[in-house]
PDB file of C-alpha atoms and ligand atoms in Angstrom:
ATOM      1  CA  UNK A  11       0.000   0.000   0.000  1.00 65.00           C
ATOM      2  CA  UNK A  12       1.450   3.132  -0.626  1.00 73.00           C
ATOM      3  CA  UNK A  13       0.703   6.705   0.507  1.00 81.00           C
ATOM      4  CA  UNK A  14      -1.691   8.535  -1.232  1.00 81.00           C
ATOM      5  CA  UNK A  15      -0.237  11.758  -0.997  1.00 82.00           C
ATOM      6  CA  UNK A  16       3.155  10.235  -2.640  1.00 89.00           C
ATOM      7  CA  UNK A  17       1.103   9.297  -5.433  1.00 92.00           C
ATOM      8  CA  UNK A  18      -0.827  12.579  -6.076  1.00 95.00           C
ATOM      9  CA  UNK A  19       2.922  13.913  -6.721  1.00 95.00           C
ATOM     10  CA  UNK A  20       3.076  11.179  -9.618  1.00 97.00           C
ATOM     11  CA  UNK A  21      -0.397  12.531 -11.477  1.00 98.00           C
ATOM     12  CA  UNK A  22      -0.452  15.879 -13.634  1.00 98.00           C
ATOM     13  CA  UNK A  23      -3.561  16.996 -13.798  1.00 98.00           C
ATOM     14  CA  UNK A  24      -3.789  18.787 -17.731  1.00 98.00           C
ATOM     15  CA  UNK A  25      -5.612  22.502 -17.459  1.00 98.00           C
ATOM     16  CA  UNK A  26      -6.807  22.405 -21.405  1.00 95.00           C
ATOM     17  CA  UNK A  27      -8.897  24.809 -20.851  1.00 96.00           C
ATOM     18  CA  UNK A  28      -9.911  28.578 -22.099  1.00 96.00           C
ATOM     19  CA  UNK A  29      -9.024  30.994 -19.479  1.00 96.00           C
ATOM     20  CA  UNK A  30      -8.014  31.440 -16.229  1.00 98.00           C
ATOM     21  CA  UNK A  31     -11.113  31.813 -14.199  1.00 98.00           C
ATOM     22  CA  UNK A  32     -11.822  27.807 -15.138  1.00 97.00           C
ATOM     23  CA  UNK A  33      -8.420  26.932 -14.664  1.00 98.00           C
ATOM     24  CA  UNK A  34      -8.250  28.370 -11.207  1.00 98.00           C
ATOM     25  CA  UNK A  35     -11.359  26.989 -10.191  1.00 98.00           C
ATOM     26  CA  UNK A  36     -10.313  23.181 -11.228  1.00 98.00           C
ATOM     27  CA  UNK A  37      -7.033  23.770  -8.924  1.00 98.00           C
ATOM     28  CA  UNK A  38      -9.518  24.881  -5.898  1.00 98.00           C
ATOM     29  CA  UNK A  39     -11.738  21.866  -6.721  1.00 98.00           C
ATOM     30  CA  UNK A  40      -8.520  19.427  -6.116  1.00 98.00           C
ATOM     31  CA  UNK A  41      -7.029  20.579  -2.842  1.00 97.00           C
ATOM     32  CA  UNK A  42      -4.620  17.366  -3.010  1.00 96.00           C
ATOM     33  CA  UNK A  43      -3.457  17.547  -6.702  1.00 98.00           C
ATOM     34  CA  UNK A  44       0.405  19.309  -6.649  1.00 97.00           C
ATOM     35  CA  UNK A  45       1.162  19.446 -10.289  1.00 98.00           C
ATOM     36  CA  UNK A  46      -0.847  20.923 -12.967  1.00 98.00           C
ATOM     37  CA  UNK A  47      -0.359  20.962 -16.416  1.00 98.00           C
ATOM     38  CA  UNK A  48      -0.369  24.362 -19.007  1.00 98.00           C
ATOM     39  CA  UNK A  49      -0.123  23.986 -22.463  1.00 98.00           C
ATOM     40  CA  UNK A  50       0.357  26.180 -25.381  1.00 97.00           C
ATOM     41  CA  UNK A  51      -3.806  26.219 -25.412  1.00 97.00           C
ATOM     42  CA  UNK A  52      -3.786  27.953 -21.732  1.00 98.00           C
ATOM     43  CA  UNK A  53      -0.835  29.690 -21.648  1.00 98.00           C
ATOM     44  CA  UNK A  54      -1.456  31.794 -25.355  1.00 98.00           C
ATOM     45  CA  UNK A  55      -4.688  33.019 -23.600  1.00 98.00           C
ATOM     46  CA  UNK A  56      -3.757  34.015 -20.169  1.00 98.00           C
ATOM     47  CA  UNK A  57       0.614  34.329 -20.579  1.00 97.00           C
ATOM     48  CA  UNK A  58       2.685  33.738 -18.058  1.00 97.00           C
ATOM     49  CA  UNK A  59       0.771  35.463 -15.359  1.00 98.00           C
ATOM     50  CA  UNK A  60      -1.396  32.996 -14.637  1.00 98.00           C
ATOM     51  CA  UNK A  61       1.830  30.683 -13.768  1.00 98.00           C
ATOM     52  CA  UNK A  62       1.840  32.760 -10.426  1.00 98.00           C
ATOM     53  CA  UNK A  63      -1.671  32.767  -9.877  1.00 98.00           C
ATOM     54  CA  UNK A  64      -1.345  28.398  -9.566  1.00 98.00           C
ATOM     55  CA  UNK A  65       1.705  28.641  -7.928  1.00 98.00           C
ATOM     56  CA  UNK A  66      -0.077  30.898  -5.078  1.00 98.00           C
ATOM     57  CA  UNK A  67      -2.511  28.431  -4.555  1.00 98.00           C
ATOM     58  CA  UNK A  68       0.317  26.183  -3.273  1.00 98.00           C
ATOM     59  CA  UNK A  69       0.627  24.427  -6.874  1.00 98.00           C
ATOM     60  CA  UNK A  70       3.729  23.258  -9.403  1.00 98.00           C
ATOM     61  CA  UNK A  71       3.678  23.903 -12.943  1.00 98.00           C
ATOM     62  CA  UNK A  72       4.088  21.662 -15.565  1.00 98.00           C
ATOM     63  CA  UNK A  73       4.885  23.955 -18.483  1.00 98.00           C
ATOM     64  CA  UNK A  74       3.984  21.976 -21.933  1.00 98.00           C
ATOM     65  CA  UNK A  75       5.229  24.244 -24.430  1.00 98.00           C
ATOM     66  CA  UNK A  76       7.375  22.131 -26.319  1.00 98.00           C
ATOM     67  CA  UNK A  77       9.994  24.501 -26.779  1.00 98.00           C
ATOM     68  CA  UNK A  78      11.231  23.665 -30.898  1.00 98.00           C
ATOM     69  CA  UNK A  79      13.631  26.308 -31.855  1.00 98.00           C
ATOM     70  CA  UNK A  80      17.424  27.606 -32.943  1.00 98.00           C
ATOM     71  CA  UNK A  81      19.482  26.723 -29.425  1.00 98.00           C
ATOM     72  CA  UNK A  82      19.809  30.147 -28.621  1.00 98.00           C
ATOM     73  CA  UNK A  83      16.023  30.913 -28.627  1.00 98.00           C
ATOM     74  CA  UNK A  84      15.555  28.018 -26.408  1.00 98.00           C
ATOM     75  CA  UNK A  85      17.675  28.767 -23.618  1.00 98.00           C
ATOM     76  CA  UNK A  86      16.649  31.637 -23.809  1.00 98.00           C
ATOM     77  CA  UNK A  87      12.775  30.711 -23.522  1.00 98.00           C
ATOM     78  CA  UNK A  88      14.632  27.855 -20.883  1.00 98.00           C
ATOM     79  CA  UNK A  89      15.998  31.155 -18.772  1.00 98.00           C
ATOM     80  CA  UNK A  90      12.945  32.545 -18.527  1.00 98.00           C
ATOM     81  CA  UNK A  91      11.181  29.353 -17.282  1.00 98.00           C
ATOM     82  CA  UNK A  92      13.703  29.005 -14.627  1.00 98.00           C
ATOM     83  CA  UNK A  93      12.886  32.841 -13.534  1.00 97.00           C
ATOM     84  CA  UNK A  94       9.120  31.882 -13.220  1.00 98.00           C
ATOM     85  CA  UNK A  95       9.967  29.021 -11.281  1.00 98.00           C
ATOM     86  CA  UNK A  96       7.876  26.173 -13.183  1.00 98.00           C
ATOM     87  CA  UNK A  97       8.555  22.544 -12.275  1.00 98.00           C
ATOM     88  CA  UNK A  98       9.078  20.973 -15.253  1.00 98.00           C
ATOM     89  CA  UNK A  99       8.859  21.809 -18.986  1.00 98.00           C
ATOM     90  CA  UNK A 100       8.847  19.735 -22.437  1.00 98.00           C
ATOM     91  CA  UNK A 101      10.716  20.510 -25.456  1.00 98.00           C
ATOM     92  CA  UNK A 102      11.094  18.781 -28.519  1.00 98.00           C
ATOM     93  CA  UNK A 103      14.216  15.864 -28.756  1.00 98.00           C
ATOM     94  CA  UNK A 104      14.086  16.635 -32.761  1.00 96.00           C
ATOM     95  CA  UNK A 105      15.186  20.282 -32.130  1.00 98.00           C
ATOM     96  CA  UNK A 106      18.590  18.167 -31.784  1.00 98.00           C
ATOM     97  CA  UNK A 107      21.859  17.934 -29.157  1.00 98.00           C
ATOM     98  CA  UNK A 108      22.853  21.458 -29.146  1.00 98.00           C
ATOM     99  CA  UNK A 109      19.699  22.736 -28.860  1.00 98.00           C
ATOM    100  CA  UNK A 110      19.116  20.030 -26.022  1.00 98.00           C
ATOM    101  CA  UNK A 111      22.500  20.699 -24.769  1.00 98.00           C
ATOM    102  CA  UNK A 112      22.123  24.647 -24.605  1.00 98.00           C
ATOM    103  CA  UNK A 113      18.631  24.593 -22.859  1.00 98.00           C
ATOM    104  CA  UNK A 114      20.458  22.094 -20.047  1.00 98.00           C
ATOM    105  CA  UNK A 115      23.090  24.685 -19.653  1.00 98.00           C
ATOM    106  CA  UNK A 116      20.226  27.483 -19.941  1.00 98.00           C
ATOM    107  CA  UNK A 117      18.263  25.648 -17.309  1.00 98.00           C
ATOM    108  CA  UNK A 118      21.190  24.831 -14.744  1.00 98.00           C
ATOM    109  CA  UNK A 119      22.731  28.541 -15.149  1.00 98.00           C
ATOM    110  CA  UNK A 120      19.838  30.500 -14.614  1.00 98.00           C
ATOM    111  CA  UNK A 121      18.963  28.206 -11.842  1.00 98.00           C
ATOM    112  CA  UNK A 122      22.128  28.736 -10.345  1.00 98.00           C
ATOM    113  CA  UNK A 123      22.300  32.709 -10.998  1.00 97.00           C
ATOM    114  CA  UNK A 124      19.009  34.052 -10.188  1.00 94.00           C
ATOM    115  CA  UNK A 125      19.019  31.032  -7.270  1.00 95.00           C
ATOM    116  CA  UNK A 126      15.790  29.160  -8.249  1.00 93.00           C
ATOM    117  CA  UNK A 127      15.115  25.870  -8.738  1.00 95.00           C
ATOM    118  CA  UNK A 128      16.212  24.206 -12.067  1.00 97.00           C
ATOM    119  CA  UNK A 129      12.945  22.909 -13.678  1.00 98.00           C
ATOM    120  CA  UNK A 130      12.889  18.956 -14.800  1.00 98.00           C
ATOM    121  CA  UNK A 131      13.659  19.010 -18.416  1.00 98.00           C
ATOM    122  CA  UNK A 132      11.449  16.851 -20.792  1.00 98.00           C
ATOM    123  CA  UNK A 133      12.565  15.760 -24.099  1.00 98.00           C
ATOM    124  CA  UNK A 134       9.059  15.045 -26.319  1.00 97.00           C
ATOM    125  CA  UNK A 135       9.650  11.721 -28.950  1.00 93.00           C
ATOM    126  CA  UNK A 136       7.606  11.650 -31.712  1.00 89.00           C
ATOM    127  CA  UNK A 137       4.619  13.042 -31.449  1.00 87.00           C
ATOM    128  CA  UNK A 138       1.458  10.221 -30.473  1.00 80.00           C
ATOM    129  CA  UNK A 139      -0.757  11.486 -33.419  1.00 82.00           C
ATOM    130  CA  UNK A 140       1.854  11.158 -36.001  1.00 82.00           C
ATOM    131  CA  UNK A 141       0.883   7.727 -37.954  1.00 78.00           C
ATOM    132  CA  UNK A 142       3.303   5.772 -39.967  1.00 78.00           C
ATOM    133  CA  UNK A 143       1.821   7.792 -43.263  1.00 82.00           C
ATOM    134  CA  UNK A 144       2.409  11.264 -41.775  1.00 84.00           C
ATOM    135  CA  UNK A 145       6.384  10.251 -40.409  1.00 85.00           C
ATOM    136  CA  UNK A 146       7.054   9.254 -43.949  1.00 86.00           C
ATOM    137  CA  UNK A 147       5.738  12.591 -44.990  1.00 89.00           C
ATOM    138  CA  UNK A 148       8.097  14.771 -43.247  1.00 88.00           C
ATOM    139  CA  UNK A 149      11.071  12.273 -43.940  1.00 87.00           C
ATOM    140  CA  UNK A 150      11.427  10.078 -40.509  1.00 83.00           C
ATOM    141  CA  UNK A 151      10.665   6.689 -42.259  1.00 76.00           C
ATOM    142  CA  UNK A 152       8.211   4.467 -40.869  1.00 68.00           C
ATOM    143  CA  UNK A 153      10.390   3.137 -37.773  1.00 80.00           C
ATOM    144  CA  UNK A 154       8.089   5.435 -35.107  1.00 83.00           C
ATOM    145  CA  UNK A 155       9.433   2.887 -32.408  1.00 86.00           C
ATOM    146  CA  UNK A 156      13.235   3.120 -33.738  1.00 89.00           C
ATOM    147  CA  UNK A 157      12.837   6.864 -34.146  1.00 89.00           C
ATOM    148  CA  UNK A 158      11.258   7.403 -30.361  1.00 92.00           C
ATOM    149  CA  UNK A 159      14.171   5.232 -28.995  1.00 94.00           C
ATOM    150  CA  UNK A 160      16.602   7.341 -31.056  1.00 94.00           C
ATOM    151  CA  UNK A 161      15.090  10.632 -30.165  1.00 96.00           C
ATOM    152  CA  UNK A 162      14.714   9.058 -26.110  1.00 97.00           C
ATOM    153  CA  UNK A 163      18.782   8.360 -26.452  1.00 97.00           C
ATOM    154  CA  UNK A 164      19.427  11.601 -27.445  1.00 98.00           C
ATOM    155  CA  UNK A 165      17.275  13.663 -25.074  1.00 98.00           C
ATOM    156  CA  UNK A 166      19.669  11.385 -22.389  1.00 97.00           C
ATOM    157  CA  UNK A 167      22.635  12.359 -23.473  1.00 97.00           C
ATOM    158  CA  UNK A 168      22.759  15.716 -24.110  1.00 98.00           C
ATOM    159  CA  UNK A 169      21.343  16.438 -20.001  1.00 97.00           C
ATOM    160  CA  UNK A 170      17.153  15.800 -20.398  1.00 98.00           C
ATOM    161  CA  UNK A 171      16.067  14.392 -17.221  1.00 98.00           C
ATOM    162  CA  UNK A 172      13.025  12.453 -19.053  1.00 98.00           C
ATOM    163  CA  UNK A 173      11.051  12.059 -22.037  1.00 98.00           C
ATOM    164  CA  UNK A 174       7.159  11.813 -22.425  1.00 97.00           C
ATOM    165  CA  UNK A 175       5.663   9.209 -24.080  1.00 94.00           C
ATOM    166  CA  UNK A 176       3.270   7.162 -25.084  1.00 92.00           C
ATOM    167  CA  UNK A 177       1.972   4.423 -22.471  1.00 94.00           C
ATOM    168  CA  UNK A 178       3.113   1.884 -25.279  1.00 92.00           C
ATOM    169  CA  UNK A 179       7.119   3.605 -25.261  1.00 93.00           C
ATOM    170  CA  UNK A 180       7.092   2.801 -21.663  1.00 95.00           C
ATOM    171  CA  UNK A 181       8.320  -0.550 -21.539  1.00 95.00           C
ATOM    172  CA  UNK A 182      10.899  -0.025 -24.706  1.00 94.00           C
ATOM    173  CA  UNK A 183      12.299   3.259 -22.813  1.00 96.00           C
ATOM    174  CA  UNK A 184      12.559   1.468 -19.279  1.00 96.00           C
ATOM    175  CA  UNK A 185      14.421  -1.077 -20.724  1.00 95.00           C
ATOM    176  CA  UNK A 186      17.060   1.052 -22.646  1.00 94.00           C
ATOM    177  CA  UNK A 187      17.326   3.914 -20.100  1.00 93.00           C
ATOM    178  CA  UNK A 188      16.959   2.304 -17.168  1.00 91.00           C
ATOM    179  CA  UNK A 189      15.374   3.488 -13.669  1.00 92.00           C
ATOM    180  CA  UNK A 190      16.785   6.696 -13.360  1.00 93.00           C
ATOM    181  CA  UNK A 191      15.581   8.010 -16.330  1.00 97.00           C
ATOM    182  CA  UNK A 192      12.331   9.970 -15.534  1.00 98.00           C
ATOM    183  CA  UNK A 193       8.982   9.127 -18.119  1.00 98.00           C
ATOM    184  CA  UNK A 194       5.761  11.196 -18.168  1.00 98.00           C
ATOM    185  CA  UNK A 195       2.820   9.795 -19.980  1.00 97.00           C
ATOM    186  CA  UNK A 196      -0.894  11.185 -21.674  1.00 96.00           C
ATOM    187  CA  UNK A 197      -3.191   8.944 -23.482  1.00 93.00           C
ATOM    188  CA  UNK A 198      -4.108   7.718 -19.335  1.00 96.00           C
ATOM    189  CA  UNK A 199      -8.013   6.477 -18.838  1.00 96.00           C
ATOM    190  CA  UNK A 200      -9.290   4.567 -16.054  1.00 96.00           C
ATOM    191  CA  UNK A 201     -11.568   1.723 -16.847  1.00 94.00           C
ATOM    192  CA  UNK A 202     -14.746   3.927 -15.657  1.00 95.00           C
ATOM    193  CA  UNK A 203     -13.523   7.027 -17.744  1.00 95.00           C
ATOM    194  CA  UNK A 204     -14.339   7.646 -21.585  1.00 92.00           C
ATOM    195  CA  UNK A 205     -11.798   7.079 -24.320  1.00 90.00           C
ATOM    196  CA  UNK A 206     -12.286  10.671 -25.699  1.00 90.00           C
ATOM    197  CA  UNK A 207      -9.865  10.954 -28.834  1.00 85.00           C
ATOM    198  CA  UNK A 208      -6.713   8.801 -27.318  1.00 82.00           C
ATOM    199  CA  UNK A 209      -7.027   6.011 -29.283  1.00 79.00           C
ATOM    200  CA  UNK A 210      -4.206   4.095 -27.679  1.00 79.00           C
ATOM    201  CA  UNK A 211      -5.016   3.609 -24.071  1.00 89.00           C
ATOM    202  CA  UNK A 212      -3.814   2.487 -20.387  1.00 95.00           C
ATOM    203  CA  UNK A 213      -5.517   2.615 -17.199  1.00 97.00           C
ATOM    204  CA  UNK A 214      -3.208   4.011 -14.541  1.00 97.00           C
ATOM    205  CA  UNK A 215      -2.185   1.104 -13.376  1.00 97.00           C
ATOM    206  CA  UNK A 216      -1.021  -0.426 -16.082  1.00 97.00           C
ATOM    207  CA  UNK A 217       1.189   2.898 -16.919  1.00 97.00           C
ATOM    208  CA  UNK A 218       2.608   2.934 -13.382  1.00 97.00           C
ATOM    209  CA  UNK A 219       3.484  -0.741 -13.545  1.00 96.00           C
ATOM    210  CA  UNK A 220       4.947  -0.636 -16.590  1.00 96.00           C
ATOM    211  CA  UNK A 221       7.848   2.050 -15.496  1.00 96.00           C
ATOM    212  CA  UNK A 222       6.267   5.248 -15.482  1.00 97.00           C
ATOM    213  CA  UNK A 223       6.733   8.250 -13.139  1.00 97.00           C
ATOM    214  CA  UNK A 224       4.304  10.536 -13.886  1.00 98.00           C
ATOM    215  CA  UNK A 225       0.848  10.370 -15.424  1.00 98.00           C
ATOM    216  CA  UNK A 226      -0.591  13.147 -17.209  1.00 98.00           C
ATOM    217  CA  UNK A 227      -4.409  13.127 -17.102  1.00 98.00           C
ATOM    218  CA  UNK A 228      -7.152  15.266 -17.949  1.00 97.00           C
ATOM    219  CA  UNK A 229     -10.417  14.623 -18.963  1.00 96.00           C
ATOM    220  CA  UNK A 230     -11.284  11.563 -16.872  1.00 97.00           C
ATOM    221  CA  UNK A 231     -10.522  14.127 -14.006  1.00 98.00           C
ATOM    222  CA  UNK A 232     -11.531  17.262 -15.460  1.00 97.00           C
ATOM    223  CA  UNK A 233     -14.410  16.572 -17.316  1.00 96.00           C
ATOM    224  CA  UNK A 234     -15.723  14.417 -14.729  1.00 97.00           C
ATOM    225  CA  UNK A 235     -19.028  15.096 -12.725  1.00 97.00           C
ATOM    226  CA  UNK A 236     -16.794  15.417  -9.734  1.00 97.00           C
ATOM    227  CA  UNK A 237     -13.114  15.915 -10.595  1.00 98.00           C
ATOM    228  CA  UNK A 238     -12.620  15.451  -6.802  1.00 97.00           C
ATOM    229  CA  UNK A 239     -14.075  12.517  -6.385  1.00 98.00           C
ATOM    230  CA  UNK A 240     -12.278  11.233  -9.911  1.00 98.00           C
ATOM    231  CA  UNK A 241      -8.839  12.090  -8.526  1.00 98.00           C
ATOM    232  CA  UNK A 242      -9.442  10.051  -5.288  1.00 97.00           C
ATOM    233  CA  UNK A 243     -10.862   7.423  -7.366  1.00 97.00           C
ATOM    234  CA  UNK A 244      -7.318   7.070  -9.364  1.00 97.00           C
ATOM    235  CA  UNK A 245      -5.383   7.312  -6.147  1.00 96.00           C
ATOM    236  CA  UNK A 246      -7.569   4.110  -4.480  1.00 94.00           C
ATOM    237  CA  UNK A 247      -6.645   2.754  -7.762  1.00 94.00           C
ATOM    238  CA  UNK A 248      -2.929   3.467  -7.276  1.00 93.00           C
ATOM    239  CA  UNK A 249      -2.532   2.714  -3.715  1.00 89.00           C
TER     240      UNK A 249
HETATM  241  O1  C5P B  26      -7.735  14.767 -21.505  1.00 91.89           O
HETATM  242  P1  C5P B  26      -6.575  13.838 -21.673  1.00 91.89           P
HETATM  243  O2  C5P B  26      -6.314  12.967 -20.481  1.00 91.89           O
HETATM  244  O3  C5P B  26      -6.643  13.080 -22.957  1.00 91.89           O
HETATM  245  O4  C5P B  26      -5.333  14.830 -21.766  1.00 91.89           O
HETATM  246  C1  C5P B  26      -4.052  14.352 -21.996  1.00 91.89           C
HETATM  247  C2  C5P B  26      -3.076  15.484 -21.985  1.00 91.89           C
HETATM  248  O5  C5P B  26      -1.841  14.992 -22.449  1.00 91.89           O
HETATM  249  C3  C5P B  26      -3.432  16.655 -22.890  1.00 91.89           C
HETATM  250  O6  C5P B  26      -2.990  17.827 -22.230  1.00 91.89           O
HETATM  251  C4  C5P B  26      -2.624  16.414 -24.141  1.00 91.89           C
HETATM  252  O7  C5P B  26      -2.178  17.607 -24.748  1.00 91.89           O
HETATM  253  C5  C5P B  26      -1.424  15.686 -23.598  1.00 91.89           C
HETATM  254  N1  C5P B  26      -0.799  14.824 -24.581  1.00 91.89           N
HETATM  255  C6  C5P B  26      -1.457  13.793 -25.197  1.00 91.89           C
HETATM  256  N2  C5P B  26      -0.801  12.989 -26.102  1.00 91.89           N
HETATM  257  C7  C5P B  26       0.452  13.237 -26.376  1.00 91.89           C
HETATM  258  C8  C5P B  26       1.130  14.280 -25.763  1.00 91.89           C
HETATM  259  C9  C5P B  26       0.457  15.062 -24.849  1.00 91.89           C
HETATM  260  O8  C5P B  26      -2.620  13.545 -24.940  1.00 91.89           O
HETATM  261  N3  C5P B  26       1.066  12.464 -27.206  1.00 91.89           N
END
């Protein structure tokens, strides 16, 4: 049996929503969720403003931007992560080493300088909705597996602390990376929750058991009747 509250620290709960007065009041409705998730959706309405506003209420931010760029725009968009004191942020592994490398640097320097925590860097594979058809499209073969170990190796290298992936990656990551190597995953839906668009599915459980860290979930728990009572549902689950 293990503690609830250590496994609350293990779920992301994903804010896609419009604005900030929704966003805020999801956060009150889960006293005992600690991370929440802001993606580009969230963050191009309300900017970075609203990271304080969750962080007052005694929350971490999970900032899901997938920073793509030249290196020096990235460690630079890195820096400024650091300065509003998020928990962990994505960026892409395709952007390459140096870029990878730089935003490390970025993420340990500013850390260091402005003397804030250094925010968990996670490398994003290949994206979950690309299909065999679309990777050959934009040159990356059909190998999506190959490519995501690849891109995972990378990310590990050049100083990412994790990747996220797909609850299928899990196992395949695990065993080339190891224990140490942190792995967040969407596409998360409890046997009582609705499949929405993820089309290739795991119940908590399965995710956790396989090897992963963190599970990033929102709909089951945000769409939900009572997004309370669906978070304490998928800790009973856990524990
Ligand atoms: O509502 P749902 O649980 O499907 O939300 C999953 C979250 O994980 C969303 O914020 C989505 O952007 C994110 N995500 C995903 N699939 C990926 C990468 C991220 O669903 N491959």
């Amino acid at each position: 049996m293990i503690e609830k509250s250590t496994i609350a620290q293990r779920i992301i709960v994903a804010l896609d929503v419009n604005d900030k007065a929704r966003a805020l009041s999801l956060i009150r409705e889960l006293p005992d969720a600690e991370v929440f998730k802001i993606g580009m959706r969230l963050f191009t309405a309300e900017g970075p403003a609203l990271l304080k506003d969750v962080q007052e209420l005694g929350k971490k931010v999970f900032l899901d931007l997938k920073f793509h760029d030249i290196p020096n725009q990235v460690a630079g968009a890195v820096r400024m992560a650091v300065q509003h004191e998020v928990s962990m942020l994505t960026l892409h592994a395709s952007g390459g080493s140096e870029m990878l490398r730089k935003a490390a640097e970025s993420a340990a320097e500013a850390a260091d300088q402005i003397g804030k925590p250094k925010p968990m860097l996670l490398a994003v594979t290949v994206l979950t909705s690309l299909k065999d058809a679309q990777l050959s499209e934009i040159g990356m073969g059909a190998d999506a597996a190959g490519q995501v170990l690849r891109l995972a190796g990378l990310a590990q290298q050049t100083g990412m602390e994790g990747v996220v992936c797909s609850p299928q990656e899990i196992e395949l990551i695990r065993e080339q990376h190891g224990h140490e190597y942190l792995i967040a995953t969407p596409g998360i839906r409890p046997t009582w929750a609705a499949a929405n668009d993820q089309k290739r599915i795991m119940t908590p459980a399965q995710a956790i058991n396989l090897g992963a860290n963190y599970l990033v979930i929102g709909r089951p728990i945000t769409a939900a009747p009572s997004p309370l009572e669906a978070f304490h549902k998928i800790l009973d689950e856990l524990a």
